[in-house]
């Protein structure tokens, strides 16, 4: 039994809300030291063999280069398993990690905030069949702070270094302090998992967590976002459709450059600069260069590239200009409900109050008890029959897990039934 396991057992009975106590013990070095980076097929084969021979859950983490590189690819994958130790794998040198994923396919993978890492792990060929998400477990258990550092401190009594989370992980070679940080990120994940499992069992929420984990593992990759240019920061300032077309053209041109150069789009042209050009609709290179974000450090060729995007927007016929807003796939924004459908607005108010009260009783976030979008859709188009079974079916059809249906269907049935249809 490790020191961390002993600490986790003694701390497992703590009320989750408690966040004070003895000062945490700094965790400075991995137990077996910093492992070498696996960056060649021969070394990867040894890691695959070691992890296939290991036992128990596998701690998994991934480091990306967000803000530095295009996309969200993994630039380091960290794993730890009993009997195998810790491995640091370089997906640049070893881009296909399918064999590694298959070697641990029978194991439960332990990740922190799994939905953040699963997309980049899938890119390498690694897909878990079973997982345990320590961040989500912390939410369900009622912890106020669920970052990895906070959870390790509050549950296990250790402090992790926090200094390298936002560095450029595409740097090669990776500095030793970064590698130490990366190895420590998986050092205690299994210990944390064990302690959280005990806490969830004590609270009667372990089966809820298992259903949530199974849903994450089975979820398909997210569909591409429609009109991603609409998420440009500062877009709310852009009112006219031709200006919106300029945002779209500039965003698209920037994305093509960023993809080709493999750099973060924000390093090519900032969102603020895109909005400035769209609002001003400059007609000349000189006018564009005078705008914020297009200063003296930008060459003429670059300026001409962005001006060409503005000119394409200027030349579009009215029929090809983007609509002011996307037609919502679901219900309209709740702020419009009072005018569009007062009865639906009343149902939503009653349902939100009921879900909030129940979440407080269960000591977990409201959005984890039931997704806000599920509540909105149910209230906008309630089942024709105001019965608990009908509400339960509607919730299941909307993607709610069984435990969520059991906890919320009765109170939502009461909330919907309490509002007359002719409000």
Coordinates of C-alpha atoms in Angstrom, one line a residue:
X1 CA 0.0 0.0 0.0
X2 CA 1.4 3.4 -1.0
X3 CA 1.5 6.5 1.2
X4 CA -1.1 8.0 -1.1
X5 CA -3.4 5.0 -0.7
X6 CA -3.2 5.1 3.0
X7 CA -4.0 8.9 2.9
X8 CA -6.9 8.3 0.5
X9 CA -8.4 5.7 2.8
X10 CA -8.2 7.9 5.9
X11 CA -9.6 10.8 4.0
X12 CA -12.4 9.0 2.1
X13 CA -14.9 9.7 4.9
X14 CA -14.4 13.4 4.9
X15 CA -17.5 15.4 3.9
X16 CA -16.8 16.7 0.4
X17 CA -17.5 20.3 1.4
X18 CA -14.6 20.4 3.8
X19 CA -11.6 22.0 2.2
X20 CA -9.4 22.8 5.1
X21 CA -7.1 20.7 7.3
X22 CA -3.4 19.9 7.4
X23 CA -1.2 21.5 4.8
X24 CA -0.9 19.2 1.7
X25 CA 2.3 17.4 1.2
X26 CA 4.1 18.6 -2.0
X27 CA 4.5 15.8 -4.6
X28 CA 7.8 16.5 -6.2
X29 CA 9.0 13.4 -8.0
X30 CA 7.3 10.3 -9.6
X31 CA 7.8 7.2 -7.5
X32 CA 10.1 5.6 -10.1
X33 CA 11.6 8.8 -11.4
X34 CA 10.8 10.5 -14.7
X35 CA 10.5 7.8 -17.4
X36 CA 12.1 8.3 -20.8
X37 CA 9.9 9.6 -23.5
X38 CA 8.7 6.8 -25.9
X39 CA 9.2 8.2 -29.4
X40 CA 10.2 5.3 -31.6
X41 CA 8.3 2.1 -32.6
X42 CA 10.8 -0.2 -30.9
X43 CA 10.3 1.6 -27.5
X44 CA 6.5 1.7 -28.0
X45 CA 6.5 -2.1 -28.5
X46 CA 8.1 -2.4 -25.0
X47 CA 5.5 -0.1 -23.5
X48 CA 2.7 -2.1 -25.1
X49 CA 4.1 -5.3 -23.7
X50 CA 4.6 -3.8 -20.2
X51 CA 1.1 -2.4 -20.0
X52 CA -0.5 -5.5 -21.4
X53 CA 1.2 -7.4 -18.5
X54 CA 0.1 -4.9 -15.9
X55 CA -3.0 -5.2 -13.8
X56 CA -5.8 -3.0 -12.5
X57 CA -7.0 0.3 -13.8
X58 CA -4.9 2.5 -16.1
X59 CA -4.4 6.2 -15.4
X60 CA -4.4 8.1 -18.7
X61 CA -3.8 11.7 -19.5
X62 CA -2.9 13.8 -22.6
X63 CA -1.2 17.1 -23.2
X64 CA -2.3 19.3 -26.1
X65 CA -0.8 22.5 -27.5
X66 CA -3.9 24.7 -27.3
X67 CA -3.2 28.2 -28.3
X68 CA 0.0 27.2 -30.1
X69 CA -1.0 24.7 -32.8
X70 CA -3.9 24.2 -35.1
X71 CA -6.5 21.7 -33.7
X72 CA -6.5 19.8 -30.5
X73 CA -4.1 16.9 -31.2
X74 CA -2.2 15.2 -28.4
X75 CA 1.5 16.0 -28.1
X76 CA 2.2 13.7 -25.1
X77 CA 0.2 10.8 -23.7
X78 CA 0.8 9.7 -20.1
X79 CA -0.2 6.3 -18.7
X80 CA 0.3 4.5 -15.4
X81 CA -0.7 1.0 -14.4
X82 CA 0.2 -1.3 -11.5
X83 CA 2.9 -3.7 -12.6
X84 CA 3.9 -1.4 -15.6
X85 CA 4.8 1.9 -14.0
X86 CA 4.5 5.2 -15.8
X87 CA 5.0 5.7 -19.6
X88 CA 5.3 9.0 -21.5
X89 CA 4.5 8.5 -25.1
X90 CA 5.2 11.0 -27.9
X91 CA 2.4 10.9 -30.5
X92 CA 4.6 12.8 -32.9
X93 CA 7.2 10.0 -33.0
X94 CA 4.5 7.3 -32.5
X95 CA 1.3 8.7 -34.2
X96 CA -0.5 5.3 -34.2
X97 CA -1.2 4.1 -30.7
X98 CA -3.8 1.5 -31.6
X99 CA -1.7 -1.3 -30.3
X100 CA -1.3 0.4 -26.9
X101 CA -5.0 1.0 -26.8
X102 CA -5.7 -2.6 -27.5
X103 CA -3.2 -3.7 -24.8
X104 CA -5.2 -2.0 -22.2
X105 CA -8.7 -2.5 -23.8
X106 CA -9.8 -4.8 -21.0
X107 CA -8.9 -2.3 -18.3
X108 CA -10.8 0.6 -16.8
X109 CA -9.2 3.8 -17.9
X110 CA -9.0 6.6 -15.3
X111 CA -9.1 10.1 -16.7
X112 CA -9.7 13.5 -15.2
X113 CA -12.2 15.5 -17.3
X114 CA -12.4 12.7 -19.9
X115 CA -14.4 14.6 -22.5
X116 CA -11.4 16.9 -23.0
X117 CA -8.9 14.2 -23.7
X118 CA -10.9 11.5 -25.5
X119 CA -11.1 13.3 -28.9
X120 CA -7.3 13.6 -29.1
X121 CA -6.8 10.1 -27.8
X122 CA -9.2 8.8 -30.5
X123 CA -7.0 10.5 -33.1
X124 CA -4.1 8.3 -32.0
X125 CA -6.2 5.1 -32.1
X126 CA -6.9 4.9 -28.4
X127 CA -10.6 4.3 -27.3
X128 CA -11.6 3.1 -23.9
X129 CA -14.4 0.5 -23.4
X130 CA -14.7 1.5 -19.7
X131 CA -13.6 4.6 -17.9
X132 CA -13.7 6.4 -14.5
X133 CA -13.7 10.2 -14.7
X134 CA -12.3 11.6 -11.5
X135 CA -13.6 15.2 -12.3
X136 CA -17.1 14.0 -12.9
X137 CA -16.9 11.8 -9.8
X138 CA -16.0 14.8 -7.8
X139 CA -19.0 16.7 -9.1
X140 CA -21.4 13.9 -8.3
X141 CA -19.8 13.6 -4.8
X142 CA -20.4 17.3 -4.1
X143 CA -16.9 18.7 -4.1
X144 CA -16.8 22.5 -4.7
X145 CA -13.5 22.4 -6.6
X146 CA -13.0 19.6 -9.0
X147 CA -9.7 20.5 -10.8
X148 CA -7.1 17.7 -10.6
X149 CA -4.9 19.7 -8.2
X150 CA -7.7 20.6 -5.9
X151 CA -9.1 17.0 -5.9
X152 CA -5.7 15.5 -5.1
X153 CA -5.2 18.0 -2.3
X154 CA -8.7 17.6 -0.7
X155 CA -9.0 13.9 -1.1
X156 CA -5.4 12.6 -0.9
X157 CA -3.6 15.3 1.0
X158 CA -0.9 16.0 -1.7
X159 CA -0.2 19.1 -3.8
X160 CA 0.7 18.9 -7.5
X161 CA 2.8 21.4 -9.3
X162 CA 0.5 23.7 -11.4
X163 CA 3.0 25.6 -13.5
X164 CA 3.1 23.8 -16.9
X165 CA -0.5 23.2 -17.8
X166 CA -0.6 25.9 -20.5
X167 CA 2.9 25.5 -22.1
X168 CA 3.5 24.6 -25.7
X169 CA 3.6 20.8 -25.6
X170 CA 4.6 20.6 -29.2
X171 CA 8.1 21.8 -28.1
X172 CA 10.8 19.3 -28.9
X173 CA 12.7 18.1 -26.9
X174 CA 10.3 18.5 -24.0
X175 CA 12.1 20.1 -21.0
X176 CA 12.6 17.8 -17.9
X177 CA 10.4 20.0 -15.6
X178 CA 7.5 19.5 -18.1
X179 CA 8.1 15.8 -18.2
X180 CA 8.1 15.6 -14.4
X181 CA 4.8 17.6 -14.3
X182 CA 3.3 15.3 -16.9
X183 CA 4.3 12.1 -15.1
X184 CA 2.9 13.4 -11.8
X185 CA -0.4 14.1 -13.5
X186 CA -1.0 10.3 -13.6
X187 CA 0.9 9.4 -10.5
X188 CA -2.1 9.5 -8.1
X189 CA -5.0 9.2 -10.5
X190 CA -5.8 5.6 -9.6
X191 CA -5.4 6.5 -5.9
X192 CA -7.9 9.3 -6.4
X193 CA -10.2 7.0 -8.3
X194 CA -10.3 4.5 -5.4
X195 CA -11.0 7.2 -2.8
X196 CA -13.8 8.7 -4.9
X197 CA -15.3 5.3 -5.5
X198 CA -15.5 4.8 -1.7
X199 CA -17.0 8.3 -1.3
X200 CA -19.6 7.8 -4.0
X201 CA -20.5 4.4 -2.5
X202 CA -20.9 6.0 0.9
X203 CA -23.3 8.6 -0.5
X204 CA -25.2 6.1 -2.5
X205 CA -24.2 7.6 -5.9
X206 CA -21.8 5.0 -7.2
X207 CA -24.3 3.5 -9.6
X208 CA -25.1 7.0 -10.9
X209 CA -21.5 7.6 -11.6
X210 CA -21.1 4.3 -13.4
X211 CA -24.0 5.2 -15.7
X212 CA -22.4 8.6 -16.4
X213 CA -19.1 7.0 -17.2
X214 CA -20.7 4.4 -19.5
X215 CA -22.5 7.2 -21.4
X216 CA -19.2 9.1 -21.9
X217 CA -17.4 6.0 -23.1
X218 CA -20.2 5.1 -25.6
X219 CA -20.7 8.7 -26.9
X220 CA -19.8 9.1 -30.6
X221 CA -17.4 11.9 -31.7
X222 CA -19.1 15.3 -31.7
X223 CA -20.4 16.5 -35.0
X224 CA -18.7 19.4 -36.7
X225 CA -20.1 22.7 -35.5
X226 CA -22.3 24.5 -38.0
X227 CA -21.0 28.0 -39.0
X228 CA -18.1 28.0 -36.5
X229 CA -17.2 31.6 -37.6
X230 CA -20.3 32.8 -35.6
X231 CA -18.4 32.0 -32.4
X232 CA -15.8 34.7 -33.2
X233 CA -15.2 36.7 -30.0
X234 CA -16.9 40.1 -30.2
X235 CA -19.4 38.9 -32.8
X236 CA -22.2 40.6 -30.9
X237 CA -20.9 43.9 -32.2
X238 CA -21.6 42.9 -35.8
X239 CA -25.1 43.7 -36.8
X240 CA -25.3 44.0 -40.6
X241 CA -25.4 40.9 -42.8
X242 CA -22.6 42.1 -45.1
X243 CA -20.4 42.7 -42.1
X244 CA -21.2 39.2 -41.0
X245 CA -20.1 38.0 -44.4
X246 CA -16.8 39.8 -43.9
X247 CA -16.4 38.0 -40.6
X248 CA -17.1 34.7 -42.3
X249 CA -14.6 35.4 -45.2
X250 CA -11.9 36.6 -42.8
X251 CA -12.4 33.7 -40.4
X252 CA -12.3 31.2 -43.3
X253 CA -9.1 32.7 -44.8
X254 CA -7.5 32.7 -41.3
X255 CA -8.5 29.1 -40.7
X256 CA -6.9 28.0 -44.1
X257 CA -3.7 29.8 -43.2
X258 CA -3.6 28.4 -39.7
X259 CA -4.3 24.8 -40.9
X260 CA -1.5 25.1 -43.5
X261 CA 1.0 26.5 -41.0
X262 CA -0.2 24.3 -38.1
X263 CA -0.5 27.2 -35.7
X264 CA -3.3 28.4 -33.6
X265 CA -5.7 30.7 -35.6
X266 CA -5.4 33.4 -33.0
X267 CA -1.7 33.6 -33.8
X268 CA -2.5 34.3 -37.4
X269 CA -5.1 37.0 -36.8
X270 CA -7.0 37.8 -33.7
X271 CA -10.7 37.6 -33.3
X272 CA -10.7 41.3 -32.4
X273 CA -8.9 42.2 -35.7
X274 CA -11.5 40.2 -37.6
X275 CA -14.3 42.1 -36.0
X276 CA -12.6 45.5 -36.5
X277 CA -12.2 44.9 -40.2
X278 CA -15.8 43.6 -40.5
X279 CA -17.2 46.7 -38.8
X280 CA -15.0 49.1 -40.9
X281 CA -15.2 47.3 -44.2
X282 CA -12.0 49.0 -45.4
X283 CA -11.6 49.6 -49.2
X284 CA -7.8 49.9 -49.3
X285 CA -4.7 48.4 -47.8
X286 CA -4.0 51.7 -46.2
X287 CA -7.4 51.8 -44.5
X288 CA -7.0 48.2 -43.3
X289 CA -3.5 48.9 -42.0
X290 CA -4.9 51.7 -39.8
X291 CA -7.2 49.4 -37.9
X292 CA -6.2 47.7 -34.6
X293 CA -4.6 44.4 -35.2
X294 CA -3.2 45.3 -38.6
X295 CA -0.3 47.4 -37.6
X296 CA 3.2 48.0 -38.9
X297 CA 4.4 44.5 -38.1
X298 CA 2.1 43.0 -40.8
X299 CA 3.5 42.8 -44.3
X300 CA 1.8 44.1 -47.4
X301 CA 1.1 40.5 -48.7
X302 CA -0.7 39.7 -45.4
X303 CA -2.7 42.9 -45.6
X304 CA -3.7 42.2 -49.2
X305 CA -4.8 38.7 -48.1
X306 CA -7.2 40.1 -45.5
X307 CA -8.4 42.9 -47.7
X308 CA -9.2 40.3 -50.4
X309 CA -11.5 38.6 -47.8
X310 CA -13.3 41.8 -47.1
X311 CA -13.7 42.5 -50.8
X312 CA -15.2 39.1 -51.3
X313 CA -17.8 39.9 -48.7
X314 CA -18.4 43.3 -50.3
X315 CA -19.0 41.7 -53.7
X316 CA -21.5 39.1 -52.5
X317 CA -25.1 39.4 -53.8
X318 CA -27.6 40.0 -51.1
X319 CA -29.1 36.5 -51.5
X320 CA -25.7 34.9 -50.5
X321 CA -25.2 37.0 -47.3
X322 CA -25.5 35.0 -44.1
X323 CA -28.6 35.2 -42.0
X324 CA -28.5 37.3 -38.9
X325 CA -28.8 34.2 -36.8
X326 CA -29.0 30.5 -37.2
X327 CA -32.4 28.9 -37.0
X328 CA -32.3 27.1 -33.6
X329 CA -32.5 23.3 -33.8
X330 CA -34.4 23.2 -30.5
X331 CA -36.6 25.6 -28.5
X332 CA -36.1 29.3 -28.8
X333 CA -34.0 31.2 -26.2
X334 CA -35.9 31.1 -22.8
X335 CA -36.0 34.9 -22.7
X336 CA -38.5 34.8 -25.6
X337 CA -40.8 32.2 -24.1
X338 CA -43.0 34.6 -22.2
X339 CA -44.1 36.2 -25.5
X340 CA -44.1 33.1 -27.7
X341 CA -45.7 30.7 -25.2
X342 CA -46.5 31.9 -21.7
X343 CA -47.5 28.4 -20.6
X344 CA -44.2 27.0 -21.7
X345 CA -42.4 29.8 -19.8
X346 CA -44.4 28.9 -16.7
X347 CA -43.6 25.2 -17.1
X348 CA -39.9 26.1 -17.4
X349 CA -39.9 28.2 -14.3
X350 CA -41.6 25.5 -12.3
X351 CA -39.3 22.7 -13.7
X352 CA -36.1 24.7 -13.1
X353 CA -37.1 25.4 -9.5
X354 CA -37.9 21.7 -8.9
X355 CA -34.6 20.5 -10.4
X356 CA -32.6 23.1 -8.5
X357 CA -34.2 22.1 -5.2
X358 CA -33.5 18.4 -5.8
X359 CA -29.9 19.1 -6.8
X360 CA -29.3 21.0 -3.6
X361 CA -30.8 18.1 -1.6
X362 CA -28.5 15.6 -3.4
X363 CA -25.5 18.0 -3.1
X364 CA -24.5 18.0 -6.7
X365 CA -24.6 20.6 -9.5
X366 CA -27.9 21.1 -11.2
X367 CA -26.5 20.5 -14.6
X368 CA -25.3 17.1 -13.5
X369 CA -28.7 16.1 -12.2
X370 CA -30.3 17.0 -15.5
X371 CA -28.9 18.9 -18.5
X372 CA -30.5 22.4 -18.8
X373 CA -31.2 21.7 -22.5
X374 CA -33.1 18.6 -21.6
X375 CA -35.3 20.6 -19.2
X376 CA -35.9 23.3 -21.8
X377 CA -36.9 20.8 -24.5
X378 CA -39.2 18.9 -22.1
X379 CA -41.0 22.1 -21.1
X380 CA -41.2 23.5 -24.7
X381 CA -42.8 20.3 -26.0
X382 CA -44.1 18.3 -23.0
X383 CA -45.6 14.8 -23.6
X384 CA -49.2 14.8 -24.4
X385 CA -50.0 12.7 -21.3
X386 CA -49.0 14.4 -18.1
X387 CA -48.0 11.2 -16.4
X388 CA -44.8 10.1 -14.7
X389 CA -44.3 7.3 -17.2
X390 CA -44.7 9.6 -20.1
X391 CA -42.3 12.2 -18.7
X392 CA -39.8 9.4 -18.0
X393 CA -40.0 8.2 -21.6
X394 CA -39.5 11.8 -22.8
X395 CA -36.5 12.2 -20.6
X396 CA -35.0 9.0 -21.8
X397 CA -35.6 10.0 -25.4
X398 CA -33.7 13.2 -24.7
X399 CA -30.7 11.3 -23.5
X400 CA -31.1 11.4 -19.7
X401 CA -29.6 8.4 -17.9
X402 CA -31.7 6.0 -15.9
X403 CA -30.7 7.5 -12.5
X404 CA -31.5 11.0 -13.7
X405 CA -34.9 9.9 -14.9
X406 CA -35.6 8.2 -11.5
X407 CA -34.6 11.3 -9.6
X408 CA -36.4 13.9 -11.8
X409 CA -39.4 12.4 -13.5
X410 CA -41.7 12.5 -10.5
X411 CA -40.9 16.1 -9.6
X412 CA -41.0 17.3 -13.3
X413 CA -44.3 15.5 -13.7
X414 CA -45.6 17.5 -10.7
X415 CA -44.1 20.8 -12.1
X416 CA -45.7 20.3 -15.6
X417 CA -49.0 19.3 -14.2
X418 CA -49.2 22.4 -11.9
X419 CA -49.2 24.7 -14.9
X420 CA -52.5 25.1 -16.8
X421 CA -52.1 24.9 -20.6
X422 CA -53.9 28.2 -21.0
X423 CA -51.6 30.4 -18.9

